[in-house]
Amino acid sequence: MRSYPNSRLRRSRATSWSRAMHRETVLTSADLIWPLFVTGGKGVEDPVTSLPGVSRWSVDGIASRAKEAVELGIPCIALFPNTQADLRSETGEEALNPDNLMCRAIKAIRDACGDTIGILTDVALDPYTTHGQDGLVNDAGYVVNDDTVAVLVDQALNQAEAGADIIAPSDMMDGRVKAIRMALEMGGHHNIQIMSYAAKYASAFYGPFRDAVGSSGVLKGDKKTYQMDPANASEALAEVALDIAEGADSVMVKPGLAYLDIIWRVKERFEVPVFAYQVSGEYALIEAGAAAGVADRDALLMEKLVGFKRAGCSGVLTYHAPVAARILNG
């Protein structure tokens, strides 16, 4: 057993080179996924008021951001559309349009970057519906499961045909991973990955994201009948187990910081790639704290990202990805 003074734990902390050599958790730009918001028009950069420093970009701007990601060593970007109001409907059929914002952005990125960057696409109906829910709603206002899954399968195939690399169902419907995996296999898309939003909680931290995709002003009710109760942990493990069995290649915990225990338990139990989403509210709090003089923005950001890695994450989705990559690339 160690004892003082034979063991002085401060010895290895005395110099910067020693601290680097003994560092247990390593974060690189390759651990980052950059979420981006797509909007209509050309040459458009539309700042998101509730997310300082984040904008909605037209398709040409998204392609430029993808090139920037490649230059920074960020291996993957995640796309989320801000669908214009007149294209939204009760059933969200714009999600199935092969010329929708998402599909045009995928194709533009592929034309600009080839296979040098991964494209992750969100599968859920909330950016396309007039009610802001992630699925189809019955007369009682309940989001129905199986009928929604059928639409999500078609949405996933639409994105796969456009050139997506990773399908990321965020809807939290039961059975959707299996249905999407079977459809991808039958469609010949054997190498398209599924990153399941396996443990997605009904969180108060999503507000700015909903502003960015235009669903906050139209959302009717809440999402507690399908997103998870923040009080539950064992249920998260059950969700992850099901999604892995159904064909998920990796899983996501969302939000991130308040659920580090879930990340740790998932990694320890299943030994699969686990990703955290540092969501919009978490991003906004860092920016607000830095603006208020609480601490340096970069220091706050990097400490949180290292925390995700230490908890067991293979990577992190963060709007701060370009900022973090520039710090890491030094």
mmCIF file of N, CA and C in Angstrom, residues 187-274:
data_model
loop_
_atom_site.group_PDB
_atom_site.id
_atom_site.type_symbol
_atom_site.label_atom_id
_atom_site.label_comp_id
_atom_site.label_asym_id
_atom_site.label_seq_id
_atom_site.Cartn_x
_atom_site.Cartn_y
_atom_site.Cartn_z
ATOM 1 N N GLY A 187 -32.331 -2.824 -48.475
ATOM 2 C CA GLY A 187 -32.057 -1.835 -49.509
ATOM 3 C C GLY A 187 -30.617 -1.834 -49.980
ATOM 4 N N GLY A 188 -29.790 -2.746 -49.456
ATOM 5 C CA GLY A 188 -28.415 -2.839 -49.878
ATOM 6 C C GLY A 188 -27.471 -1.861 -49.190
ATOM 7 N N HIS A 189 -27.957 -1.205 -48.140
ATOM 8 C CA HIS A 189 -27.139 -0.219 -47.430
ATOM 9 C C HIS A 189 -26.457 -0.892 -46.229
ATOM 10 N N HIS A 190 -25.620 -1.875 -46.519
ATOM 11 C CA HIS A 190 -25.068 -2.715 -45.460
ATOM 12 C C HIS A 190 -24.075 -1.981 -44.570
ATOM 13 N N ASN A 191 -23.410 -0.977 -45.087
ATOM 14 C CA ASN A 191 -22.364 -0.299 -44.325
ATOM 15 C C ASN A 191 -22.817 1.009 -43.679
ATOM 16 N N ILE A 192 -24.083 1.339 -43.812
ATOM 17 C CA ILE A 192 -24.581 2.538 -43.135
ATOM 18 C C ILE A 192 -24.779 2.219 -41.660
ATOM 19 N N GLN A 193 -24.186 3.045 -40.832
ATOM 20 C CA GLN A 193 -24.259 2.840 -39.386
ATOM 21 C C GLN A 193 -25.569 3.398 -38.810
ATOM 22 N N ILE A 194 -25.956 2.844 -37.683
ATOM 23 C CA ILE A 194 -27.042 3.415 -36.887
ATOM 24 C C ILE A 194 -26.459 3.832 -35.542
ATOM 25 N N MET A 195 -26.541 5.118 -35.242
ATOM 26 C CA MET A 195 -26.224 5.613 -33.907
ATOM 27 C C MET A 195 -27.554 5.959 -33.245
ATOM 28 N N SER A 196 -27.975 5.111 -32.357
ATOM 29 C CA SER A 196 -29.283 5.272 -31.731
ATOM 30 C C SER A 196 -29.239 6.268 -30.578
ATOM 31 N N TYR A 197 -30.182 7.204 -30.586
ATOM 32 C CA TYR A 197 -30.447 7.992 -29.386
ATOM 33 C C TYR A 197 -31.136 7.037 -28.417
ATOM 34 N N ALA A 198 -30.343 6.233 -27.731
ATOM 35 C CA ALA A 198 -30.901 5.140 -26.943
ATOM 36 C C ALA A 198 -31.465 5.624 -25.614
ATOM 37 N N ALA A 199 -30.755 6.561 -24.990
ATOM 38 C CA ALA A 199 -31.206 7.103 -23.702
ATOM 39 C C ALA A 199 -31.363 8.605 -23.867
ATOM 40 N N LYS A 200 -32.512 9.000 -24.385
ATOM 41 C CA LYS A 200 -32.811 10.411 -24.597
ATOM 42 C C LYS A 200 -33.864 10.828 -23.584
ATOM 43 N N TYR A 201 -33.473 11.773 -22.746
ATOM 44 C CA TYR A 201 -34.317 12.164 -21.622
ATOM 45 C C TYR A 201 -35.206 13.359 -21.969
ATOM 46 N N ALA A 202 -36.357 13.427 -21.304
ATOM 47 C CA ALA A 202 -37.266 14.570 -21.426
ATOM 48 C C ALA A 202 -36.675 15.712 -20.604
ATOM 49 N N SER A 203 -35.808 16.466 -21.245
ATOM 50 C CA SER A 203 -34.939 17.410 -20.546
ATOM 51 C C SER A 203 -35.378 18.852 -20.732
ATOM 52 N N ALA A 204 -35.012 19.679 -19.755
ATOM 53 C CA ALA A 204 -35.239 21.118 -19.849
ATOM 54 C C ALA A 204 -34.141 21.819 -20.633
ATOM 55 N N PHE A 205 -33.135 21.073 -21.093
ATOM 56 C CA PHE A 205 -31.967 21.664 -21.759
ATOM 57 C C PHE A 205 -32.098 21.738 -23.282
ATOM 58 N N TYR A 206 -33.268 21.423 -23.838
ATOM 59 C CA TYR A 206 -33.416 21.372 -25.287
ATOM 60 C C TYR A 206 -33.946 22.657 -25.919
ATOM 61 N N GLY A 207 -34.299 23.642 -25.127
ATOM 62 C CA GLY A 207 -34.988 24.821 -25.637
ATOM 63 C C GLY A 207 -34.329 25.502 -26.826
ATOM 64 N N PRO A 208 -33.042 25.858 -26.745
ATOM 65 C CA PRO A 208 -32.417 26.541 -27.886
ATOM 66 C C PRO A 208 -32.391 25.706 -29.163
ATOM 67 N N PHE A 209 -32.246 24.391 -29.032
ATOM 68 C CA PHE A 209 -32.296 23.522 -30.214
ATOM 69 C C PHE A 209 -33.651 23.651 -30.906
ATOM 70 N N ARG A 210 -34.715 23.637 -30.119
ATOM 71 C CA ARG A 210 -36.050 23.743 -30.718
ATOM 72 C C ARG A 210 -36.235 25.093 -31.400
ATOM 73 N N ASP A 211 -35.614 26.133 -30.858
ATOM 74 C CA ASP A 211 -35.614 27.417 -31.559
ATOM 75 C C ASP A 211 -34.913 27.281 -32.909
ATOM 76 N N ALA A 212 -33.780 26.583 -32.912
ATOM 77 C CA ALA A 212 -32.954 26.492 -34.113
ATOM 78 C C ALA A 212 -33.643 25.741 -35.245
ATOM 79 N N VAL A 213 -34.431 24.711 -34.918
ATOM 80 C CA VAL A 213 -35.116 23.943 -35.967
ATOM 81 C C VAL A 213 -36.549 24.404 -36.176
ATOM 82 N N GLY A 214 -36.958 25.420 -35.430
ATOM 83 C CA GLY A 214 -38.272 26.007 -35.640
ATOM 84 C C GLY A 214 -39.431 25.240 -35.058
ATOM 85 N N SER A 215 -39.172 24.383 -34.072
ATOM 86 C CA SER A 215 -40.273 23.594 -33.503
ATOM 87 C C SER A 215 -40.769 24.129 -32.160
ATOM 88 N N SER A 216 -40.015 25.028 -31.528
ATOM 89 C CA SER A 216 -40.412 25.475 -30.185
ATOM 90 C C SER A 216 -41.723 26.255 -30.208
ATOM 91 N N GLY A 217 -41.918 27.059 -31.239
ATOM 92 C CA GLY A 217 -43.137 27.862 -31.296
ATOM 93 C C GLY A 217 -44.374 27.084 -31.670
ATOM 94 N N VAL A 218 -44.190 25.876 -32.213
ATOM 95 C CA VAL A 218 -45.336 25.079 -32.653
ATOM 96 C C VAL A 218 -45.583 23.865 -31.763
ATOM 97 N N LEU A 219 -44.654 23.568 -30.865
ATOM 98 C CA LEU A 219 -44.782 22.355 -30.061
ATOM 99 C C LEU A 219 -46.043 22.384 -29.204
ATOM 100 N N LYS A 220 -46.850 21.350 -29.359
ATOM 101 C CA LYS A 220 -48.079 21.211 -28.593
ATOM 102 C C LYS A 220 -47.876 20.128 -27.543
ATOM 103 N N GLY A 221 -47.954 20.507 -26.267
ATOM 104 C CA GLY A 221 -47.739 19.555 -25.186
ATOM 105 C C GLY A 221 -46.263 19.348 -24.926
ATOM 106 N N ASP A 222 -45.927 18.193 -24.363
ATOM 107 C CA ASP A 222 -44.530 17.857 -24.095
ATOM 108 C C ASP A 222 -44.223 16.497 -24.729
ATOM 109 N N LYS A 223 -43.044 15.960 -24.422
ATOM 110 C CA LYS A 223 -42.603 14.716 -25.053
ATOM 111 C C LYS A 223 -42.361 13.614 -24.018
ATOM 112 N N LYS A 224 -43.036 13.723 -22.889
ATOM 113 C CA LYS A 224 -42.770 12.810 -21.784
ATOM 114 C C LYS A 224 -43.326 11.409 -21.999
ATOM 115 N N THR A 225 -44.206 11.220 -22.992
ATOM 116 C CA THR A 225 -44.727 9.865 -23.224
ATOM 117 C C THR A 225 -43.753 9.011 -24.029
ATOM 118 N N TYR A 226 -42.688 9.623 -24.566
ATOM 119 C CA TYR A 226 -41.701 8.802 -25.283
ATOM 120 C C TYR A 226 -40.264 9.106 -24.874
ATOM 121 N N GLN A 227 -39.926 10.324 -24.493
ATOM 122 C CA GLN A 227 -38.596 10.586 -23.948
ATOM 123 C C GLN A 227 -38.552 10.159 -22.484
ATOM 124 N N MET A 228 -37.359 9.852 -21.988
ATOM 125 C CA MET A 228 -37.236 9.210 -20.677
ATOM 126 C C MET A 228 -37.362 10.178 -19.508
ATOM 127 N N ASP A 229 -37.817 9.647 -18.389
ATOM 128 C CA ASP A 229 -37.884 10.373 -17.127
ATOM 129 C C ASP A 229 -36.464 10.594 -16.605
ATOM 130 N N PRO A 230 -36.053 11.839 -16.333
ATOM 131 C CA PRO A 230 -34.695 12.088 -15.823
ATOM 132 C C PRO A 230 -34.352 11.346 -14.535
ATOM 133 N N ALA A 231 -35.358 10.841 -13.825
ATOM 134 C CA ALA A 231 -35.095 10.128 -12.574
ATOM 135 C C ALA A 231 -34.665 8.686 -12.793
ATOM 136 N N ASN A 232 -34.748 8.190 -14.036
ATOM 137 C CA ASN A 232 -34.556 6.760 -14.274
ATOM 138 C C ASN A 232 -33.186 6.438 -14.867
ATOM 139 N N ALA A 233 -32.545 5.424 -14.301
ATOM 140 C CA ALA A 233 -31.249 4.953 -14.781
ATOM 141 C C ALA A 233 -31.332 3.523 -15.315
ATOM 142 N N SER A 234 -31.956 2.622 -14.569
ATOM 143 C CA SER A 234 -32.068 1.230 -15.025
ATOM 144 C C SER A 234 -32.837 1.143 -16.335
ATOM 145 N N GLU A 235 -33.825 2.019 -16.495
ATOM 146 C CA GLU A 235 -34.590 2.041 -17.730
ATOM 147 C C GLU A 235 -33.686 2.383 -18.921
ATOM 148 N N ALA A 236 -32.698 3.251 -18.695
ATOM 149 C CA ALA A 236 -31.761 3.597 -19.760
ATOM 150 C C ALA A 236 -30.985 2.369 -20.218
ATOM 151 N N LEU A 237 -30.579 1.538 -19.272
ATOM 152 C CA LEU A 237 -29.855 0.319 -19.628
ATOM 153 C C LEU A 237 -30.743 -0.622 -20.434
ATOM 154 N N ALA A 238 -32.017 -0.674 -20.091
ATOM 155 C CA ALA A 238 -32.948 -1.508 -20.857
ATOM 156 C C ALA A 238 -33.107 -0.973 -22.280
ATOM 157 N N GLU A 239 -33.196 0.345 -22.424
ATOM 158 C CA GLU A 239 -33.302 0.948 -23.753
ATOM 159 C C GLU A 239 -32.070 0.641 -24.596
ATOM 160 N N VAL A 240 -30.904 0.776 -23.994
ATOM 161 C CA VAL A 240 -29.654 0.509 -24.709
ATOM 162 C C VAL A 240 -29.577 -0.949 -25.129
ATOM 163 N N ALA A 241 -29.929 -1.850 -24.228
ATOM 164 C CA ALA A 241 -29.879 -3.283 -24.544
ATOM 165 C C ALA A 241 -30.772 -3.615 -25.739
ATOM 166 N N LEU A 242 -31.960 -3.059 -25.760
ATOM 167 C CA LEU A 242 -32.870 -3.298 -26.878
ATOM 168 C C LEU A 242 -32.292 -2.771 -28.186
ATOM 169 N N ASP A 243 -31.758 -1.552 -28.159
ATOM 170 C CA ASP A 243 -31.264 -0.949 -29.395
ATOM 171 C C ASP A 243 -30.052 -1.696 -29.941
ATOM 172 N N ILE A 244 -29.185 -2.172 -29.050
ATOM 173 C CA ILE A 244 -28.040 -2.967 -29.511
ATOM 174 C C ILE A 244 -28.529 -4.263 -30.147
ATOM 175 N N ALA A 245 -29.473 -4.916 -29.495
ATOM 176 C CA ALA A 245 -30.015 -6.170 -30.028
ATOM 177 C C ALA A 245 -30.701 -5.953 -31.375
ATOM 178 N N GLU A 246 -31.267 -4.759 -31.571
ATOM 179 C CA GLU A 246 -31.991 -4.471 -32.806
ATOM 180 C C GLU A 246 -31.085 -4.011 -33.941
ATOM 181 N N GLY A 247 -29.795 -3.777 -33.654
ATOM 182 C CA GLY A 247 -28.880 -3.456 -34.744
ATOM 183 C C GLY A 247 -28.173 -2.128 -34.673
ATOM 184 N N ALA A 248 -28.204 -1.441 -33.524
ATOM 185 C CA ALA A 248 -27.464 -0.189 -33.394
ATOM 186 C C ALA A 248 -25.970 -0.476 -33.327
ATOM 187 N N ASP A 249 -25.179 0.298 -34.057
ATOM 188 C CA ASP A 249 -23.727 0.158 -34.031
ATOM 189 C C ASP A 249 -23.113 0.942 -32.879
ATOM 190 N N SER A 250 -23.779 2.007 -32.477
ATOM 191 C CA SER A 250 -23.353 2.834 -31.356
ATOM 192 C C SER A 250 -24.592 3.441 -30.727
ATOM 193 N N VAL A 251 -24.440 3.944 -29.517
ATOM 194 C CA VAL A 251 -25.584 4.509 -28.800
ATOM 195 C C VAL A 251 -25.227 5.892 -28.272
ATOM 196 N N MET A 252 -26.256 6.665 -28.028
ATOM 197 C CA MET A 252 -26.082 8.019 -27.546
ATOM 198 C C MET A 252 -26.859 8.231 -26.257
ATOM 199 N N VAL A 253 -26.263 9.021 -25.369
ATOM 200 C CA VAL A 253 -26.944 9.497 -24.164
ATOM 201 C C VAL A 253 -27.148 11.002 -24.335
ATOM 202 N N LYS A 254 -28.362 11.467 -24.135
ATOM 203 C CA LYS A 254 -28.711 12.870 -24.362
ATOM 204 C C LYS A 254 -29.704 13.313 -23.300
ATOM 205 N N PRO A 255 -29.431 14.460 -22.635
ATOM 206 C CA PRO A 255 -28.251 15.325 -22.679
ATOM 207 C C PRO A 255 -27.007 14.639 -22.108
ATOM 208 N N GLY A 256 -25.925 15.450 -21.967
ATOM 209 C CA GLY A 256 -24.668 14.883 -21.527
ATOM 210 C C GLY A 256 -24.346 15.077 -20.067
ATOM 211 N N LEU A 257 -24.134 16.328 -19.660
ATOM 212 C CA LEU A 257 -23.506 16.591 -18.371
ATOM 213 C C LEU A 257 -24.291 16.048 -17.186
ATOM 214 N N ALA A 258 -25.603 16.179 -17.213
ATOM 215 C CA ALA A 258 -26.414 15.712 -16.085
ATOM 216 C C ALA A 258 -26.574 14.197 -16.071
ATOM 217 N N TYR A 259 -26.013 13.504 -17.063
ATOM 218 C CA TYR A 259 -26.207 12.066 -17.208
ATOM 219 C C TYR A 259 -24.882 11.320 -17.367
ATOM 220 N N LEU A 260 -23.823 11.834 -16.744
ATOM 221 C CA LEU A 260 -22.526 11.156 -16.804
ATOM 222 C C LEU A 260 -22.594 9.768 -16.177
ATOM 223 N N ASP A 261 -23.438 9.613 -15.159
ATOM 224 C CA ASP A 261 -23.580 8.296 -14.540
ATOM 225 C C ASP A 261 -24.178 7.291 -15.520
ATOM 226 N N ILE A 262 -25.082 7.757 -16.381
ATOM 227 C CA ILE A 262 -25.687 6.872 -17.375
ATOM 228 C C ILE A 262 -24.635 6.464 -18.412
ATOM 229 N N ILE A 263 -23.846 7.434 -18.856
ATOM 230 C CA ILE A 263 -22.770 7.130 -19.807
ATOM 231 C C ILE A 263 -21.849 6.053 -19.235
ATOM 232 N N TRP A 264 -21.443 6.234 -17.976
ATOM 233 C CA TRP A 264 -20.528 5.298 -17.336
ATOM 234 C C TRP A 264 -21.143 3.904 -17.236
ATOM 235 N N ARG A 265 -22.409 3.839 -16.818
ATOM 236 C CA ARG A 265 -23.050 2.549 -16.642
ATOM 237 C C ARG A 265 -23.248 1.833 -17.978
ATOM 238 N N VAL A 266 -23.593 2.584 -19.020
ATOM 239 C CA VAL A 266 -23.765 1.987 -20.345
ATOM 240 C C VAL A 266 -22.439 1.424 -20.849
ATOM 241 N N LYS A 267 -21.371 2.195 -20.712
ATOM 242 C CA LYS A 267 -20.066 1.737 -21.177
ATOM 243 C C LYS A 267 -19.606 0.501 -20.417
ATOM 244 N N GLU A 268 -19.776 0.514 -19.096
ATOM 245 C CA GLU A 268 -19.348 -0.619 -18.278
ATOM 246 C C GLU A 268 -20.163 -1.872 -18.581
ATOM 247 N N ARG A 269 -21.447 -1.712 -18.818
ATOM 248 C CA ARG A 269 -22.323 -2.870 -19.020
ATOM 249 C C ARG A 269 -22.178 -3.471 -20.421
ATOM 250 N N PHE A 270 -22.102 -2.616 -21.442
ATOM 251 C CA PHE A 270 -22.240 -3.118 -22.810
ATOM 252 C C PHE A 270 -20.963 -3.059 -23.638
ATOM 253 N N GLU A 271 -19.997 -2.258 -23.240
ATOM 254 C CA GLU A 271 -18.725 -2.147 -23.968
ATOM 255 C C GLU A 271 -18.946 -1.878 -25.464
ATOM 256 N N VAL A 272 -19.842 -0.954 -25.755
ATOM 257 C CA VAL A 272 -20.088 -0.512 -27.130
ATOM 258 C C VAL A 272 -19.701 0.962 -27.220
ATOM 259 N N PRO A 273 -19.517 1.498 -28.429
ATOM 260 C CA PRO A 273 -19.248 2.928 -28.551
ATOM 261 C C PRO A 273 -20.423 3.752 -28.017
ATOM 262 N N VAL A 274 -20.121 4.634 -27.082
ATOM 263 C CA VAL A 274 -21.132 5.488 -26.453
ATOM 264 C C VAL A 274 -20.797 6.942 -26.764
#
